[in-house]
XYZ file of C-alpha atoms in Angstrom:
271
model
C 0.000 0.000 0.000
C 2.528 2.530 0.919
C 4.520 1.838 -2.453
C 1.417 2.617 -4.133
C 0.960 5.665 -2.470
C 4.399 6.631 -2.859
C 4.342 6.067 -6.848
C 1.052 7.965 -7.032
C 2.767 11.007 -4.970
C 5.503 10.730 -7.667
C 3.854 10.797 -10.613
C 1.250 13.620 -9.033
C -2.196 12.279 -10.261
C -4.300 9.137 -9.094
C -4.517 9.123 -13.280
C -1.007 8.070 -14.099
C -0.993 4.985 -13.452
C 2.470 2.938 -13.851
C 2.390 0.829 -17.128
C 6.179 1.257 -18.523
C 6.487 -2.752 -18.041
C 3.473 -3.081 -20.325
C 4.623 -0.183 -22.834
C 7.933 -2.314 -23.092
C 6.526 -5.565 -23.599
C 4.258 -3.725 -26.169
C 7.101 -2.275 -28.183
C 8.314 -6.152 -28.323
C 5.097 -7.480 -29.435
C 4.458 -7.572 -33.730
C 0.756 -6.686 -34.668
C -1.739 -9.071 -33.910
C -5.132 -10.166 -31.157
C -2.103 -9.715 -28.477
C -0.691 -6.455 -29.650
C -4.425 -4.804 -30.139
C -5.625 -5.967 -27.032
C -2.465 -4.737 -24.601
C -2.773 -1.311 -26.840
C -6.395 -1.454 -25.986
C -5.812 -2.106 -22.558
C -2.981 0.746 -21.877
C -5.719 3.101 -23.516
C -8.196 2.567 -21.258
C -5.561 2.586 -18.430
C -4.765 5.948 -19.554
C -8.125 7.349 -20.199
C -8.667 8.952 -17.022
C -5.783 11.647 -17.230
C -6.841 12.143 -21.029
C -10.710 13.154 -19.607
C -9.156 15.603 -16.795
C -7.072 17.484 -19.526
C -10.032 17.885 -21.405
C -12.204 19.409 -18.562
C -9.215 22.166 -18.188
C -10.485 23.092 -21.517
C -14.691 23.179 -20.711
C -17.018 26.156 -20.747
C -14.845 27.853 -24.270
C -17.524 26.789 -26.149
C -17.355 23.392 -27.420
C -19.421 20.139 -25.960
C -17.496 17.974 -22.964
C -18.087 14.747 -24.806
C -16.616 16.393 -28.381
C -13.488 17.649 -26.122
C -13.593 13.800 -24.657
C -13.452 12.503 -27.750
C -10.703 14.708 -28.935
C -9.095 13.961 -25.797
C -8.872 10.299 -26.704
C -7.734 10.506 -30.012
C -4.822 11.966 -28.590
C -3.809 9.580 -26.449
C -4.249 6.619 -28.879
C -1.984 8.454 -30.928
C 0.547 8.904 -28.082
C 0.306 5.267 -27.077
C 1.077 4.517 -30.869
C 3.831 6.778 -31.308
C 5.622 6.164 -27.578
C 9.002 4.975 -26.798
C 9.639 4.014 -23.204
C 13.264 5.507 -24.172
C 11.779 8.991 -24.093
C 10.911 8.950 -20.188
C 7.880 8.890 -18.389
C 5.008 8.006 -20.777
C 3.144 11.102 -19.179
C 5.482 13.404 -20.399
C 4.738 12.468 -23.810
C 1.213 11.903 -23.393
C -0.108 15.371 -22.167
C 1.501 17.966 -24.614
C 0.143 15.021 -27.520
C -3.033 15.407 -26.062
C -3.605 19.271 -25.530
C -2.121 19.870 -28.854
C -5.227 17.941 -30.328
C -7.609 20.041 -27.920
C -5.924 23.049 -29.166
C -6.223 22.037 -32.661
C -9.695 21.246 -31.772
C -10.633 24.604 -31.087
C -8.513 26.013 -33.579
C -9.562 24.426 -36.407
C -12.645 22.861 -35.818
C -14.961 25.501 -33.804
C -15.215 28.287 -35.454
C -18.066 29.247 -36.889
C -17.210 31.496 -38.986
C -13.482 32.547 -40.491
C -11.540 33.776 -38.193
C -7.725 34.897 -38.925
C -4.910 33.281 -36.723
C -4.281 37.095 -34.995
C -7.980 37.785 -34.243
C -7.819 33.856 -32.328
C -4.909 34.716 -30.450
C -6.283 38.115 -28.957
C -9.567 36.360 -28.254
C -7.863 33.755 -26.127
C -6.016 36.687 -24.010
C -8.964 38.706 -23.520
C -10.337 35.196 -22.798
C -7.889 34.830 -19.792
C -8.003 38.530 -19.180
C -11.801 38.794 -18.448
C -11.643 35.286 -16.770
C -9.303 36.660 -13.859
C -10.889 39.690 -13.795
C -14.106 38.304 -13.063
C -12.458 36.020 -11.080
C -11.090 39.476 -8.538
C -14.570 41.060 -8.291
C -17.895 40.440 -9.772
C -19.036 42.375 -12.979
C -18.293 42.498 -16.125
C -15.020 44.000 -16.549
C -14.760 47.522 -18.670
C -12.572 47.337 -21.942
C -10.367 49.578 -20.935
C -9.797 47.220 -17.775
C -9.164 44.373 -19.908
C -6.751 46.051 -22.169
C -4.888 46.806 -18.934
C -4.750 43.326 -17.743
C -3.953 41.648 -21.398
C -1.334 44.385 -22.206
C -3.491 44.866 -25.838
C -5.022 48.291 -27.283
C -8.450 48.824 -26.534
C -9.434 48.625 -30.266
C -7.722 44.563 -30.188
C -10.169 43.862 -27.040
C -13.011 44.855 -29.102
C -11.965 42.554 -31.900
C -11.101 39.651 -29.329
C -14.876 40.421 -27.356
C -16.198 40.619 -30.946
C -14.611 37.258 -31.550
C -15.788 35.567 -28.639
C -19.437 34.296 -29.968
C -17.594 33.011 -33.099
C -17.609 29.335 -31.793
C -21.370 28.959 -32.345
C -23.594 30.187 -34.722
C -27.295 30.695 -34.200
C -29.313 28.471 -35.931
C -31.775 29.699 -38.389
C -34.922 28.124 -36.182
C -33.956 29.878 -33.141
C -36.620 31.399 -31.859
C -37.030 35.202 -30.642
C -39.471 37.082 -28.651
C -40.606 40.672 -30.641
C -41.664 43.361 -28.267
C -45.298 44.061 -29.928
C -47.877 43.048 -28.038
C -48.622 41.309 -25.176
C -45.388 39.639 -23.602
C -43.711 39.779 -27.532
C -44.371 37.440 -30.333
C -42.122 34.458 -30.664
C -40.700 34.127 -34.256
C -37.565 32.110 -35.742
C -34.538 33.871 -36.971
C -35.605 32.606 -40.293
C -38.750 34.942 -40.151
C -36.357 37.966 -39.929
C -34.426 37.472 -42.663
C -35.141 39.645 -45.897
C -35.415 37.572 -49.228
C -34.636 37.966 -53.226
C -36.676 40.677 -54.351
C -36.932 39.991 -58.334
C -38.349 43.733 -58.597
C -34.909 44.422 -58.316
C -33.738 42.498 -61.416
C -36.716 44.143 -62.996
C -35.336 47.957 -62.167
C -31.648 46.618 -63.410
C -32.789 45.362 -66.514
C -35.214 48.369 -67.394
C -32.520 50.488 -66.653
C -30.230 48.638 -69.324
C -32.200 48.855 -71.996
C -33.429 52.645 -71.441
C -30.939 54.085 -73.882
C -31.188 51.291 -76.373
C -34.961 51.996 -76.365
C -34.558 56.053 -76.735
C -32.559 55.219 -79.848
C -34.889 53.025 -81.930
C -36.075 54.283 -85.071
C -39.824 55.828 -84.488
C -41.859 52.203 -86.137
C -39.797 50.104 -84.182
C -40.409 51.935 -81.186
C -44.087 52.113 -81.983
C -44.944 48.266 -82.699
C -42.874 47.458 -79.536
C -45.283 50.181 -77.597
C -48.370 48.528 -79.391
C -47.438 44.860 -78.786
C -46.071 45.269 -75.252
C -48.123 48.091 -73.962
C -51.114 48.201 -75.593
C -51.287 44.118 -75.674
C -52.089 44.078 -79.261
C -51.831 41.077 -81.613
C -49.340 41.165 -84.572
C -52.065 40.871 -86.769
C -54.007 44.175 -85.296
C -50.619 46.150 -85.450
C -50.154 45.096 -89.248
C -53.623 46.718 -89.863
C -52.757 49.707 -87.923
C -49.778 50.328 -89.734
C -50.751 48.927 -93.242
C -47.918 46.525 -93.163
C -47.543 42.854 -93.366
C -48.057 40.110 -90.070
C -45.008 38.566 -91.230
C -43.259 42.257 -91.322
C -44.630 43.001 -88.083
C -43.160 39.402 -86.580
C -39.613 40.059 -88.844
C -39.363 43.838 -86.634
C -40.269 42.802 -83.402
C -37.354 39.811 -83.390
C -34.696 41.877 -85.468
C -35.509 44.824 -82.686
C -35.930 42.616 -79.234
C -32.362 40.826 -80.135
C -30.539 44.185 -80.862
C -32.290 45.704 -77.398
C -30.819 42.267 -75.734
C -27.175 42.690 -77.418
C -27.086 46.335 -76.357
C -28.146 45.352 -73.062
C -25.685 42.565 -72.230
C -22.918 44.490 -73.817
C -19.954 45.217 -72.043
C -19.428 49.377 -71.676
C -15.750 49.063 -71.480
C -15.389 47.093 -74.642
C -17.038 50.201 -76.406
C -15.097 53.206 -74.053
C -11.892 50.817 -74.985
């Protein structure tokens, strides 16, 4: 019993438990039902200290079980990759496994793009608030913060700003308005504005305006008659005392210069 306690007091947690004899006889073992199985069993063995590193890393935004998971992976890779030669399998184990929590968050969190600067202020205005908060209750001022993270003021902003980039809202959540009684409850979705094709009606009148101005008067008139006055071809032919296939021959000759004129390029003609 006291030897136990004794190699627990060395090593510092009740989590690092003492496998070196198994991590040498795995090294000497070829791949096979024994191999998997000791690997399988040193994992487990280990799985304890994996879990408490990830807790260090809960309440920044990502699930317990994800960072548990991550937290794993880790460790299976430092069981692969371990040499009892390098020392204490410990050693080797944590910084493997909070490099994959930290790649966790760096990589895989964000909800939107975030560059590698605008991460690294967030995580010391992070710590800043964090002991702030810790010294008095409140939420601490950002000029207090850019005291206590040695940053500008505008760089807090940016890190506070980057803070809620973890998680995005999702488009379902819900909302309360303030109209009447106790607010209306609507979705995010319901407050979000949607293609207006009246738009792409005002661009594409606008494109064709001076095209139009510049048709010959008859051209200008059977397009006025046909499209505006919702006449036949064979009524503007007996307005104008021309023929229906005339009529037909001027309205496609004039709508496909109108089109070419409108899709035209400006800069090809300026150039």
């Amino acid at each position: 019993m006291s030897d136990t306690l004794h190699s627990r007091s060395r090593r510092g947690h009740d989590d690092t438990p003492d496998t070196t004899a198994a991590f040498v006889r795995l090294g000497a073992l070829a791949q096979g039902p024994e191999y998997e199985a000791l690997r399988d069993d040193l994992v487990a063995r280990w799985l304890p200290m994996a879990q408490r590193l990830a807790l260090k890393y809960r309440n920044r935004g990502a699930e317990i079980d994800d960072l548990y998971q991550v937290a794993a992976m880790g460790l299976v890779k430092a069981v692969d990759r371990y040499e009892v030669a390098r020392g204490p399998f410990e050693s080797y184990a944590i910084p493997t496994i909070v490099g994959e929590l930290k790649r966790h968050f760096r990589d895989a969190l964000w909800a939107v793009h975030v560059p590698r600067r605008i991460q690294d202020i967030r995580n010391k205005v992070r710590v800043a608030r964090h002991e702030l908060k810790a010294m008095r209750p409140g939420e601490p001022t950002v000029a207090e913060l850019a005291a206590r993270s040695g940053l500008d003021e505008q760089d807090v902003r940016d890190g506070l700003e980057a803070l809620g980039c973890f998680k995005s809202l999702s488009l379902e959540a819900e909302s309360r308005t303030e109209d009447g009684d106790g607010g209306e409850t609507v979705s995010l979705t319901d407050t979000l504005g949607a293609p207006d094709p009246g738009f792409d009606a005002v661009i594409d009148r606008e494109a064709v305006r001076p095209a139009l101005r510049a048709l010959p008067e008859r051209e200008s008139q059977i397009l006025y008659m046909r499209f505006f006055g919702d006449m036949t071809q064979n009524q503007i032919a007996s307005a104008l005392g021309i023929s229906q296939m005339h009529v037909s021959r001027l309205l496609n000759s004039t709508c496909a210069r109108l089109r070419d004129e409108a899709l035209a390029d400006p800069r090809v003609g300026a150039a």
